């Protein structure tokens, strides 16, 4: 491992000014907009600015045909989603993220709000949590504004709002859910949080981290570098943003979390921490549902469509 270069693994260059150069450009897809439906199109999408000063935005997805009950439009659950990428990579309009949200919106069915939060190290934590709060407050504003975004005001069920994140996105969801416990979100009701392979850590190595230190996809030097790029300067991996299990205030606040779904895979170096998180939640009285599979690795859904479908089914069962 001594010769291993995590920068090369991630295809990034470190710049003297504290930024990074991302060497790989991922295929992207535009939103459909409000235009006429194309043949076979089942989901429509549109982009909305969240905060122009931060260059943050969201992409909203809805089924092209909204189901109805007794000739009345049925309101759909609202899923606010935060993508993976180790804090430093990806956007909501990347093809894999866009296609995943299309499937989620169609198959649940649901209104999905995918948040294009700021990336590290240009923006370090807690900037991403602040972007998540901006998104949640934006949805809240639409719920009470007669001139709000029509896809939200007309079709979303504000009593069924779910926060869903993958990897670092799951970390964002957990920290955002803890933040909103002390805020009045009415008329929104958080129906649950979904933590898919949550990216959490700590200074002391776990057995699974040591066992899979040289993991092909997510080796320890890469994990360490990602935290180094994302955490506030001068802090370490025992900071509560990284290690919620080591913070007493976080533990106490967890008692007030509602329903929670945690998804993980046995080949993920983080599996021990994820299972410890579930155990802590259970001890704190959280209504937690754990879906762990011995087979699989961190980010498996990006290359295995069957696992992506299985994860979506877990999410659907939890929401419906």
PDB file of C-alpha atoms in Angstrom:
ATOM      1  CA  UNK A   1       0.000   0.000   0.000  1.00  0.00           C
ATOM      2  CA  UNK A   2       3.014   2.295   0.478  1.00  0.00           C
ATOM      3  CA  UNK A   3       3.223   2.979  -3.264  1.00  0.00           C
ATOM      4  CA  UNK A   4      -0.522   3.363  -3.693  1.00  0.00           C
ATOM      5  CA  UNK A   5      -1.585   6.810  -4.923  1.00  0.00           C
ATOM      6  CA  UNK A   6      -5.167   7.684  -3.888  1.00  0.00           C
ATOM      7  CA  UNK A   7      -5.122  10.726  -6.180  1.00  0.00           C
ATOM      8  CA  UNK A   8      -4.443   8.480  -9.148  1.00  0.00           C
ATOM      9  CA  UNK A   9      -7.167   6.074  -8.014  1.00  0.00           C
ATOM     10  CA  UNK A  10      -9.683   8.931  -7.870  1.00  0.00           C
ATOM     11  CA  UNK A  11      -8.381  10.556 -11.080  1.00  0.00           C
ATOM     12  CA  UNK A  12      -7.837  13.932  -9.435  1.00  0.00           C
ATOM     13  CA  UNK A  13      -4.937  16.370  -9.093  1.00  0.00           C
ATOM     14  CA  UNK A  14      -4.220  18.389  -5.960  1.00  0.00           C
ATOM     15  CA  UNK A  15      -3.803  22.135  -6.572  1.00  0.00           C
ATOM     16  CA  UNK A  16      -1.805  24.562  -4.441  1.00  0.00           C
ATOM     17  CA  UNK A  17      -4.841  26.793  -3.858  1.00  0.00           C
ATOM     18  CA  UNK A  18      -6.743  24.047  -2.019  1.00  0.00           C
ATOM     19  CA  UNK A  19      -8.857  22.974  -4.987  1.00  0.00           C
ATOM     20  CA  UNK A  20      -8.639  19.787  -7.021  1.00  0.00           C
ATOM     21  CA  UNK A  21      -8.677  19.147 -10.750  1.00  0.00           C
ATOM     22  CA  UNK A  22     -11.080  16.375 -11.723  1.00  0.00           C
ATOM     23  CA  UNK A  23      -9.560  14.569 -14.688  1.00  0.00           C
ATOM     24  CA  UNK A  24     -12.590  12.509 -15.707  1.00  0.00           C
ATOM     25  CA  UNK A  25     -15.706  14.028 -17.261  1.00  0.00           C
ATOM     26  CA  UNK A  26     -18.761  11.856 -16.803  1.00  0.00           C
ATOM     27  CA  UNK A  27     -21.542  11.599 -19.426  1.00  0.00           C
ATOM     28  CA  UNK A  28     -24.410  13.950 -18.600  1.00  0.00           C
ATOM     29  CA  UNK A  29     -28.078  14.191 -19.525  1.00  0.00           C
ATOM     30  CA  UNK A  30     -30.242  17.307 -19.734  1.00  0.00           C
ATOM     31  CA  UNK A  31     -33.584  17.622 -18.031  1.00  0.00           C
ATOM     32  CA  UNK A  32     -36.622  17.102 -20.252  1.00  0.00           C
ATOM     33  CA  UNK A  33     -38.262  20.375 -19.243  1.00  0.00           C
ATOM     34  CA  UNK A  34     -41.973  21.085 -19.644  1.00  0.00           C
ATOM     35  CA  UNK A  35     -42.068  20.352 -23.349  1.00  0.00           C
ATOM     36  CA  UNK A  36     -44.027  17.767 -25.274  1.00  0.00           C
ATOM     37  CA  UNK A  37     -43.502  14.151 -24.271  1.00  0.00           C
ATOM     38  CA  UNK A  38     -41.324  11.979 -26.450  1.00  0.00           C
ATOM     39  CA  UNK A  39     -42.536   8.497 -27.433  1.00  0.00           C
ATOM     40  CA  UNK A  40     -42.073   6.084 -24.531  1.00  0.00           C
ATOM     41  CA  UNK A  41     -41.158   8.831 -22.064  1.00  0.00           C
ATOM     42  CA  UNK A  42     -42.406   7.902 -18.592  1.00  0.00           C
ATOM     43  CA  UNK A  43     -40.703  10.560 -16.435  1.00  0.00           C
ATOM     44  CA  UNK A  44     -40.199  14.297 -16.930  1.00  0.00           C
ATOM     45  CA  UNK A  45     -37.616  16.460 -15.216  1.00  0.00           C
ATOM     46  CA  UNK A  46     -36.670  20.105 -14.783  1.00  0.00           C
ATOM     47  CA  UNK A  47     -33.826  22.097 -13.216  1.00  0.00           C
ATOM     48  CA  UNK A  48     -34.435  24.799 -10.604  1.00  0.00           C
ATOM     49  CA  UNK A  49     -31.875  27.149  -9.027  1.00  0.00           C
ATOM     50  CA  UNK A  50     -31.550  26.628  -5.289  1.00  0.00           C
ATOM     51  CA  UNK A  51     -29.043  29.354  -4.355  1.00  0.00           C
ATOM     52  CA  UNK A  52     -27.399  31.312  -7.157  1.00  0.00           C
ATOM     53  CA  UNK A  53     -24.717  32.697  -4.813  1.00  0.00           C
ATOM     54  CA  UNK A  54     -23.614  29.143  -3.983  1.00  0.00           C
ATOM     55  CA  UNK A  55     -24.226  27.799  -7.494  1.00  0.00           C
ATOM     56  CA  UNK A  56     -26.477  25.099  -6.041  1.00  0.00           C
ATOM     57  CA  UNK A  57     -29.494  23.717  -7.864  1.00  0.00           C
ATOM     58  CA  UNK A  58     -31.949  20.840  -7.906  1.00  0.00           C
ATOM     59  CA  UNK A  59     -33.390  18.574 -10.564  1.00  0.00           C
ATOM     60  CA  UNK A  60     -37.055  17.639 -10.031  1.00  0.00           C
ATOM     61  CA  UNK A  61     -38.514  14.413 -11.430  1.00  0.00           C
ATOM     62  CA  UNK A  62     -42.125  13.361 -11.723  1.00  0.00           C
ATOM     63  CA  UNK A  63     -43.995  10.612 -13.569  1.00  0.00           C
ATOM     64  CA  UNK A  64     -45.222  11.827 -16.946  1.00  0.00           C
ATOM     65  CA  UNK A  65     -48.674  10.543 -16.028  1.00  0.00           C
ATOM     66  CA  UNK A  66     -49.685  11.191 -12.435  1.00  0.00           C
ATOM     67  CA  UNK A  67     -51.873   8.385 -11.039  1.00  0.00           C
ATOM     68  CA  UNK A  68     -55.398   9.286  -9.986  1.00  0.00           C
ATOM     69  CA  UNK A  69     -57.895   7.995  -7.466  1.00  0.00           C
ATOM     70  CA  UNK A  70     -61.580   8.350  -8.324  1.00  0.00           C
ATOM     71  CA  UNK A  71     -60.694  10.844 -11.070  1.00  0.00           C
ATOM     72  CA  UNK A  72     -58.762  12.906  -8.515  1.00  0.00           C
ATOM     73  CA  UNK A  73     -55.002  13.413  -8.868  1.00  0.00           C
ATOM     74  CA  UNK A  74     -53.166  11.309  -6.297  1.00  0.00           C
ATOM     75  CA  UNK A  75     -50.439  13.080  -4.359  1.00  0.00           C
ATOM     76  CA  UNK A  76     -47.120  11.256  -4.461  1.00  0.00           C
ATOM     77  CA  UNK A  77     -44.435  10.833  -1.800  1.00  0.00           C
ATOM     78  CA  UNK A  78     -41.624  13.361  -2.084  1.00  0.00           C
ATOM     79  CA  UNK A  79     -38.066  12.004  -2.044  1.00  0.00           C
ATOM     80  CA  UNK A  80     -35.178  14.438  -1.534  1.00  0.00           C
ATOM     81  CA  UNK A  81     -32.035  12.696  -2.789  1.00  0.00           C
ATOM     82  CA  UNK A  82     -28.307  13.249  -2.205  1.00  0.00           C
ATOM     83  CA  UNK A  83     -25.900  11.471  -4.554  1.00  0.00           C
ATOM     84  CA  UNK A  84     -22.671   9.591  -3.855  1.00  0.00           C
ATOM     85  CA  UNK A  85     -19.190  10.679  -4.916  1.00  0.00           C
ATOM     86  CA  UNK A  86     -16.991  10.770  -1.823  1.00  0.00           C
ATOM     87  CA  UNK A  87     -17.790  14.469  -1.312  1.00  0.00           C
ATOM     88  CA  UNK A  88     -15.626  15.390  -4.322  1.00  0.00           C
ATOM     89  CA  UNK A  89     -17.248  13.924  -7.449  1.00  0.00           C
ATOM     90  CA  UNK A  90     -20.441  13.802  -9.501  1.00  0.00           C
ATOM     91  CA  UNK A  91     -23.444  15.994 -10.222  1.00  0.00           C
ATOM     92  CA  UNK A  92     -27.155  15.281 -10.390  1.00  0.00           C
ATOM     93  CA  UNK A  93     -27.098  15.554 -14.185  1.00  0.00           C
ATOM     94  CA  UNK A  94     -24.483  12.816 -14.554  1.00  0.00           C
ATOM     95  CA  UNK A  95     -26.080  10.024 -16.561  1.00  0.00           C
ATOM     96  CA  UNK A  96     -25.989   7.408 -13.786  1.00  0.00           C
ATOM     97  CA  UNK A  97     -27.577   9.760 -11.233  1.00  0.00           C
ATOM     98  CA  UNK A  98     -30.162  11.028 -13.720  1.00  0.00           C
ATOM     99  CA  UNK A  99     -31.157   7.515 -14.821  1.00  0.00           C
ATOM    100  CA  UNK A 100     -31.400   6.321 -11.200  1.00  0.00           C
ATOM    101  CA  UNK A 101     -33.786   9.156 -10.304  1.00  0.00           C
ATOM    102  CA  UNK A 102     -35.869   8.473 -13.420  1.00  0.00           C
ATOM    103  CA  UNK A 103     -36.337   4.879 -12.267  1.00  0.00           C
ATOM    104  CA  UNK A 104     -37.131   5.901  -8.714  1.00  0.00           C
ATOM    105  CA  UNK A 105     -39.735   8.444  -9.808  1.00  0.00           C
ATOM    106  CA  UNK A 106     -41.377   5.969 -12.156  1.00  0.00           C
ATOM    107  CA  UNK A 107     -41.326   2.819 -10.069  1.00  0.00           C
ATOM    108  CA  UNK A 108     -42.300   4.060  -6.608  1.00  0.00           C
ATOM    109  CA  UNK A 109     -43.921   6.362  -8.061  1.00  0.00           C
ATOM    110  CA  UNK A 110     -42.704   9.581  -6.429  1.00  0.00           C
ATOM    111  CA  UNK A 111     -41.735  13.176  -6.909  1.00  0.00           C
ATOM    112  CA  UNK A 112     -37.943  13.230  -6.610  1.00  0.00           C
ATOM    113  CA  UNK A 113     -35.806  16.272  -5.818  1.00  0.00           C
ATOM    114  CA  UNK A 114     -32.132  15.545  -6.526  1.00  0.00           C
ATOM    115  CA  UNK A 115     -29.834  18.101  -4.877  1.00  0.00           C
ATOM    116  CA  UNK A 116     -26.700  19.356  -6.634  1.00  0.00           C
ATOM    117  CA  UNK A 117     -24.820  20.290  -3.470  1.00  0.00           C
ATOM    118  CA  UNK A 118     -21.375  21.883  -3.420  1.00  0.00           C
ATOM    119  CA  UNK A 119     -18.360  19.584  -3.616  1.00  0.00           C
ATOM    120  CA  UNK A 120     -15.226  19.357  -1.479  1.00  0.00           C
ATOM    121  CA  UNK A 121     -12.526  20.460  -1.072  1.00  0.00           C
ATOM    122  CA  UNK A 122     -13.679  23.732  -2.633  1.00  0.00           C
ATOM    123  CA  UNK A 123     -16.484  23.656  -0.066  1.00  0.00           C
ATOM    124  CA  UNK A 124     -15.788  21.692   3.087  1.00  0.00           C
ATOM    125  CA  UNK A 125     -18.250  20.297   5.589  1.00  0.00           C
ATOM    126  CA  UNK A 126     -20.656  21.497   6.918  1.00  0.00           C
ATOM    127  CA  UNK A 127     -21.310  23.303   3.612  1.00  0.00           C
ATOM    128  CA  UNK A 128     -23.022  20.227   2.175  1.00  0.00           C
ATOM    129  CA  UNK A 129     -25.324  20.010   5.197  1.00  0.00           C
ATOM    130  CA  UNK A 130     -26.212  23.676   4.714  1.00  0.00           C
ATOM    131  CA  UNK A 131     -27.070  22.973   1.063  1.00  0.00           C
ATOM    132  CA  UNK A 132     -29.314  20.128   2.212  1.00  0.00           C
ATOM    133  CA  UNK A 133     -31.104  22.454   4.624  1.00  0.00           C
ATOM    134  CA  UNK A 134     -31.522  24.970   1.789  1.00  0.00           C
ATOM    135  CA  UNK A 135     -33.198  22.244  -0.276  1.00  0.00           C
ATOM    136  CA  UNK A 136     -35.489  21.213   2.553  1.00  0.00           C
ATOM    137  CA  UNK A 137     -36.481  24.804   3.271  1.00  0.00           C
ATOM    138  CA  UNK A 138     -37.077  25.354  -0.445  1.00  0.00           C
ATOM    139  CA  UNK A 139     -39.528  22.439  -0.489  1.00  0.00           C
ATOM    140  CA  UNK A 140     -41.195  23.811   2.642  1.00  0.00           C
ATOM    141  CA  UNK A 141     -41.607  27.187   0.943  1.00  0.00           C
ATOM    142  CA  UNK A 142     -43.265  25.587  -2.101  1.00  0.00           C
ATOM    143  CA  UNK A 143     -45.737  23.823   0.188  1.00  0.00           C
ATOM    144  CA  UNK A 144     -47.080  27.137   1.469  1.00  0.00           C
ATOM    145  CA  UNK A 145     -46.703  29.291  -1.650  1.00  0.00           C
ATOM    146  CA  UNK A 146     -49.737  29.339  -3.991  1.00  0.00           C
ATOM    147  CA  UNK A 147     -47.353  30.460  -6.744  1.00  0.00           C
ATOM    148  CA  UNK A 148     -44.749  27.848  -5.914  1.00  0.00           C
ATOM    149  CA  UNK A 149     -43.205  25.269  -8.233  1.00  0.00           C
ATOM    150  CA  UNK A 150     -46.290  23.505  -9.681  1.00  0.00           C
ATOM    151  CA  UNK A 151     -44.720  20.039  -9.831  1.00  0.00           C
ATOM    152  CA  UNK A 152     -44.274  20.283  -6.058  1.00  0.00           C
ATOM    153  CA  UNK A 153     -47.418  22.164  -5.085  1.00  0.00           C
ATOM    154  CA  UNK A 154     -49.776  20.126  -7.268  1.00  0.00           C
ATOM    155  CA  UNK A 155     -48.417  16.605  -6.960  1.00  0.00           C
ATOM    156  CA  UNK A 156     -46.348  16.173  -3.760  1.00  0.00           C
ATOM    157  CA  UNK A 157     -47.735  14.711  -0.539  1.00  0.00           C
ATOM    158  CA  UNK A 158     -46.153  16.892   2.125  1.00  0.00           C
ATOM    159  CA  UNK A 159     -47.033  14.377   4.833  1.00  0.00           C
ATOM    160  CA  UNK A 160     -44.722  11.847   3.164  1.00  0.00           C
ATOM    161  CA  UNK A 161     -41.311  13.469   2.703  1.00  0.00           C
ATOM    162  CA  UNK A 162     -38.289  11.163   2.678  1.00  0.00           C
ATOM    163  CA  UNK A 163     -34.591  12.007   2.841  1.00  0.00           C
ATOM    164  CA  UNK A 164     -32.529   9.523   0.820  1.00  0.00           C
ATOM    165  CA  UNK A 165     -28.787   9.446   0.295  1.00  0.00           C
ATOM    166  CA  UNK A 166     -26.059   7.134  -0.969  1.00  0.00           C
ATOM    167  CA  UNK A 167     -22.563   6.931   0.583  1.00  0.00           C
ATOM    168  CA  UNK A 168     -21.581  10.541   1.423  1.00  0.00           C
ATOM    169  CA  UNK A 169     -25.153  11.435   0.467  1.00  0.00           C
ATOM    170  CA  UNK A 170     -26.335   9.149   3.286  1.00  0.00           C
ATOM    171  CA  UNK A 171     -23.999  11.007   5.636  1.00  0.00           C
ATOM    172  CA  UNK A 172     -25.669  14.246   4.499  1.00  0.00           C
ATOM    173  CA  UNK A 173     -29.099  12.735   5.160  1.00  0.00           C
ATOM    174  CA  UNK A 174     -28.199  11.586   8.677  1.00  0.00           C
ATOM    175  CA  UNK A 175     -26.737  14.941   9.664  1.00  0.00           C
ATOM    176  CA  UNK A 176     -29.605  16.858   8.058  1.00  0.00           C
ATOM    177  CA  UNK A 177     -32.200  14.695   9.810  1.00  0.00           C
ATOM    178  CA  UNK A 178     -30.515  15.463  13.141  1.00  0.00           C
ATOM    179  CA  UNK A 179     -30.481  19.191  12.345  1.00  0.00           C
ATOM    180  CA  UNK A 180     -34.175  19.404  11.470  1.00  0.00           C
ATOM    181  CA  UNK A 181     -35.208  17.841  14.784  1.00  0.00           C
ATOM    182  CA  UNK A 182     -34.996  21.325  16.286  1.00  0.00           C
ATOM    183  CA  UNK A 183     -36.841  23.102  13.457  1.00  0.00           C
ATOM    184  CA  UNK A 184     -40.479  23.569  12.515  1.00  0.00           C
ATOM    185  CA  UNK A 185     -40.857  22.077   9.049  1.00  0.00           C
ATOM    186  CA  UNK A 186     -44.646  22.245   8.920  1.00  0.00           C
ATOM    187  CA  UNK A 187     -46.493  21.527   6.729  1.00  0.00           C
ATOM    188  CA  UNK A 188     -43.779  18.982   5.849  1.00  0.00           C
ATOM    189  CA  UNK A 189     -43.608  15.691   7.712  1.00  0.00           C
ATOM    190  CA  UNK A 190     -40.468  13.571   7.418  1.00  0.00           C
ATOM    191  CA  UNK A 191     -41.775  10.052   6.802  1.00  0.00           C
ATOM    192  CA  UNK A 192     -38.351   8.476   7.167  1.00  0.00           C
ATOM    193  CA  UNK A 193     -34.680   8.611   6.210  1.00  0.00           C
ATOM    194  CA  UNK A 194     -32.859   6.189   3.906  1.00  0.00           C
ATOM    195  CA  UNK A 195     -29.131   5.592   4.408  1.00  0.00           C
ATOM    196  CA  UNK A 196     -27.688   3.591   1.531  1.00  0.00           C
ATOM    197  CA  UNK A 197     -24.115   2.493   2.394  1.00  0.00           C
ATOM    198  CA  UNK A 198     -23.569   5.488   4.715  1.00  0.00           C
ATOM    199  CA  UNK A 199     -20.077   6.989   4.543  1.00  0.00           C
ATOM    200  CA  UNK A 200     -18.995   7.349   8.169  1.00  0.00           C
ATOM    201  CA  UNK A 201     -15.604   6.840   9.767  1.00  0.00           C
ATOM    202  CA  UNK A 202     -13.295   7.303  12.736  1.00  0.00           C
ATOM    203  CA  UNK A 203      -9.610   7.310  13.667  1.00  0.00           C
ATOM    204  CA  UNK A 204      -9.598   3.796  15.130  1.00  0.00           C
ATOM    205  CA  UNK A 205      -9.658   1.165  12.389  1.00  0.00           C
ATOM    206  CA  UNK A 206     -12.455  -1.389  12.415  1.00  0.00           C
ATOM    207  CA  UNK A 207     -11.956  -5.073  11.605  1.00  0.00           C
ATOM    208  CA  UNK A 208     -13.655  -4.685   8.218  1.00  0.00           C
ATOM    209  CA  UNK A 209     -11.467  -1.691   7.322  1.00  0.00           C
ATOM    210  CA  UNK A 210      -8.297  -3.622   8.162  1.00  0.00           C
ATOM    211  CA  UNK A 211      -9.512  -6.743   6.388  1.00  0.00           C
ATOM    212  CA  UNK A 212     -10.341  -4.804   3.216  1.00  0.00           C
ATOM    213  CA  UNK A 213      -7.618  -2.153   3.423  1.00  0.00           C
ATOM    214  CA  UNK A 214      -6.578  -2.903  -0.152  1.00  0.00           C
ATOM    215  CA  UNK A 215     -10.123  -3.135  -1.522  1.00  0.00           C
ATOM    216  CA  UNK A 216     -10.154  -2.695  -5.294  1.00  0.00           C
ATOM    217  CA  UNK A 217     -12.844   0.013  -5.287  1.00  0.00           C
ATOM    218  CA  UNK A 218     -12.671   1.690  -1.882  1.00  0.00           C
ATOM    219  CA  UNK A 219      -9.232   1.139  -0.259  1.00  0.00           C
ATOM    220  CA  UNK A 220      -8.288   2.766   3.032  1.00  0.00           C
ATOM    221  CA  UNK A 221      -5.909   5.385   1.545  1.00  0.00           C
ATOM    222  CA  UNK A 222      -8.787   6.620  -0.638  1.00  0.00           C
ATOM    223  CA  UNK A 223     -11.193   6.723   2.304  1.00  0.00           C
ATOM    224  CA  UNK A 224      -8.625   8.663   4.361  1.00  0.00           C
ATOM    225  CA  UNK A 225      -7.995  11.138   1.543  1.00  0.00           C
ATOM    226  CA  UNK A 226     -11.694  11.784   0.995  1.00  0.00           C
ATOM    227  CA  UNK A 227     -12.126  12.685   4.664  1.00  0.00           C
ATOM    228  CA  UNK A 228      -8.982  14.835   4.515  1.00  0.00           C
ATOM    229  CA  UNK A 229     -10.515  16.769   1.618  1.00  0.00           C
ATOM    230  CA  UNK A 230     -13.984  17.092   3.143  1.00  0.00           C
ATOM    231  CA  UNK A 231     -13.620  17.677   6.889  1.00  0.00           C
ATOM    232  CA  UNK A 232     -13.110  21.167   8.307  1.00  0.00           C
ATOM    233  CA  UNK A 233      -9.412  22.054   8.381  1.00  0.00           C
ATOM    234  CA  UNK A 234      -7.744  21.220  11.671  1.00  0.00           C
ATOM    235  CA  UNK A 235     -10.110  18.350  12.492  1.00  0.00           C
ATOM    236  CA  UNK A 236      -9.645  14.592  12.258  1.00  0.00           C
ATOM    237  CA  UNK A 237     -11.792  11.531  11.532  1.00  0.00           C
ATOM    238  CA  UNK A 238     -13.236  11.521  15.040  1.00  0.00           C
ATOM    239  CA  UNK A 239     -15.082  14.775  14.279  1.00  0.00           C
ATOM    240  CA  UNK A 240     -18.847  14.218  14.583  1.00  0.00           C
ATOM    241  CA  UNK A 241     -19.335  14.835  10.843  1.00  0.00           C
ATOM    242  CA  UNK A 242     -17.257  11.709  10.206  1.00  0.00           C
ATOM    243  CA  UNK A 243     -17.758   9.725  13.417  1.00  0.00           C
ATOM    244  CA  UNK A 244     -21.307  10.260  14.716  1.00  0.00           C
ATOM    245  CA  UNK A 245     -20.927   7.163  16.900  1.00  0.00           C
ATOM    246  CA  UNK A 246     -18.317   8.907  19.033  1.00  0.00           C
ATOM    247  CA  UNK A 247     -20.307  12.051  19.822  1.00  0.00           C
ATOM    248  CA  UNK A 248     -22.550  11.973  22.892  1.00  0.00           C
ATOM    249  CA  UNK A 249     -24.777  14.840  21.726  1.00  0.00           C
ATOM    250  CA  UNK A 250     -25.384  13.069  18.414  1.00  0.00           C
ATOM    251  CA  UNK A 251     -26.261   9.852  20.257  1.00  0.00           C
ATOM    252  CA  UNK A 252     -28.824  11.669  22.391  1.00  0.00           C
ATOM    253  CA  UNK A 253     -30.402  13.407  19.392  1.00  0.00           C
ATOM    254  CA  UNK A 254     -30.723  10.083  17.579  1.00  0.00           C
ATOM    255  CA  UNK A 255     -33.423   9.105  20.080  1.00  0.00           C
ATOM    256  CA  UNK A 256     -35.740  11.518  18.302  1.00  0.00           C
ATOM    257  CA  UNK A 257     -35.210  10.178  14.787  1.00  0.00           C
ATOM    258  CA  UNK A 258     -38.239   8.576  13.161  1.00  0.00           C
ATOM    259  CA  UNK A 259     -38.189   5.622  10.783  1.00  0.00           C
ATOM    260  CA  UNK A 260     -34.871   4.754   9.198  1.00  0.00           C
ATOM    261  CA  UNK A 261     -33.713   2.312   6.518  1.00  0.00           C
ATOM    262  CA  UNK A 262     -30.022   1.360   6.398  1.00  0.00           C
ATOM    263  CA  UNK A 263     -28.604  -0.589   3.429  1.00  0.00           C
ATOM    264  CA  UNK A 264     -25.120  -2.142   3.340  1.00  0.00           C
ATOM    265  CA  UNK A 265     -22.929  -4.834   1.802  1.00  0.00           C
ATOM    266  CA  UNK A 266     -20.467  -7.250   3.390  1.00  0.00           C
ATOM    267  CA  UNK A 267     -17.651  -6.381   0.995  1.00  0.00           C
ATOM    268  CA  UNK A 268     -17.710  -2.702   1.987  1.00  0.00           C
ATOM    269  CA  UNK A 269     -14.806  -1.691   4.269  1.00  0.00           C
ATOM    270  CA  UNK A 270     -17.354   0.481   6.109  1.00  0.00           C
ATOM    271  CA  UNK A 271     -19.713  -2.408   6.915  1.00  0.00           C
ATOM    272  CA  UNK A 272     -18.673  -2.660  10.585  1.00  0.00           C
ATOM    273  CA  UNK A 273     -19.359   1.033  11.146  1.00  0.00           C
ATOM    274  CA  UNK A 274     -22.699   0.796   9.356  1.00  0.00           C
ATOM    275  CA  UNK A 275     -23.746  -2.141  11.523  1.00  0.00           C
ATOM    276  CA  UNK A 276     -22.569  -0.295  14.640  1.00  0.00           C
ATOM    277  CA  UNK A 277     -24.717   2.655  13.538  1.00  0.00           C
ATOM    278  CA  UNK A 278     -27.763   0.378  13.272  1.00  0.00           C
ATOM    279  CA  UNK A 279     -27.025  -1.096  16.698  1.00  0.00           C
ATOM    280  CA  UNK A 280     -26.759   2.377  18.222  1.00  0.00           C
ATOM    281  CA  UNK A 281     -30.032   3.426  16.603  1.00  0.00           C
ATOM    282  CA  UNK A 282     -31.785   0.350  17.967  1.00  0.00           C
ATOM    283  CA  UNK A 283     -30.413   1.049  21.459  1.00  0.00           C
ATOM    284  CA  UNK A 284     -31.683   4.633  21.168  1.00  0.00           C
ATOM    285  CA  UNK A 285     -35.171   3.414  20.283  1.00  0.00           C
ATOM    286  CA  UNK A 286     -35.108   4.353  16.582  1.00  0.00           C
ATOM    287  CA  UNK A 287     -37.482   2.423  14.315  1.00  0.00           C
ATOM    288  CA  UNK A 288     -34.697   1.139  12.096  1.00  0.00           C
ATOM    289  CA  UNK A 289     -34.865  -1.405   9.313  1.00  0.00           C
ATOM    290  CA  UNK A 290     -31.511  -2.918   8.274  1.00  0.00           C
ATOM    291  CA  UNK A 291     -30.954  -4.490   4.863  1.00  0.00           C
ATOM    292  CA  UNK A 292     -27.459  -5.976   4.845  1.00  0.00           C
ATOM    293  CA  UNK A 293     -26.186  -8.433   2.244  1.00  0.00           C
ATOM    294  CA  UNK A 294     -23.013 -10.470   2.794  1.00  0.00           C
ATOM    295  CA  UNK A 295     -22.228 -10.220  -0.923  1.00  0.00           C
ATOM    296  CA  UNK A 296     -21.474  -6.885  -2.562  1.00  0.00           C
ATOM    297  CA  UNK A 297     -19.187  -3.865  -2.203  1.00  0.00           C
ATOM    298  CA  UNK A 298     -19.357  -0.103  -1.778  1.00  0.00           C
ATOM    299  CA  UNK A 299     -21.027   1.441  -4.810  1.00  0.00           C
ATOM    300  CA  UNK A 300     -22.024  -1.899  -6.327  1.00  0.00           C
ATOM    301  CA  UNK A 301     -25.213  -0.409  -7.785  1.00  0.00           C
ATOM    302  CA  UNK A 302     -23.139   1.718 -10.159  1.00  0.00           C
ATOM    303  CA  UNK A 303     -21.984  -1.356 -12.087  1.00  0.00           C
ATOM    304  CA  UNK A 304     -24.564  -4.039 -11.244  1.00  0.00           C
ATOM    305  CA  UNK A 305     -28.092  -3.242 -12.484  1.00  0.00           C
ATOM    306  CA  UNK A 306     -29.551  -6.151 -10.502  1.00  0.00           C
ATOM    307  CA  UNK A 307     -28.254  -4.725  -7.243  1.00  0.00           C
ATOM    308  CA  UNK A 308     -29.479  -1.276  -8.237  1.00  0.00           C
ATOM    309  CA  UNK A 309     -32.955  -2.783  -8.734  1.00  0.00           C
ATOM    310  CA  UNK A 310     -32.754  -4.588  -5.393  1.00  0.00           C
ATOM    311  CA  UNK A 311     -31.842  -1.361  -3.593  1.00  0.00           C
ATOM    312  CA  UNK A 312     -34.702   0.452  -5.322  1.00  0.00           C
ATOM    313  CA  UNK A 313     -37.086  -2.282  -4.179  1.00  0.00           C
ATOM    314  CA  UNK A 314     -35.919  -1.847  -0.572  1.00  0.00           C
ATOM    315  CA  UNK A 315     -36.510   1.897  -0.887  1.00  0.00           C
ATOM    316  CA  UNK A 316     -39.940   1.384  -2.451  1.00  0.00           C
ATOM    317  CA  UNK A 317     -41.059  -1.009   0.295  1.00  0.00           C
ATOM    318  CA  UNK A 318     -39.895   1.453   2.940  1.00  0.00           C
ATOM    319  CA  UNK A 319     -41.696   4.412   1.377  1.00  0.00           C
ATOM    320  CA  UNK A 320     -44.912   2.657   0.392  1.00  0.00           C
TER     321      UNK A 320
END
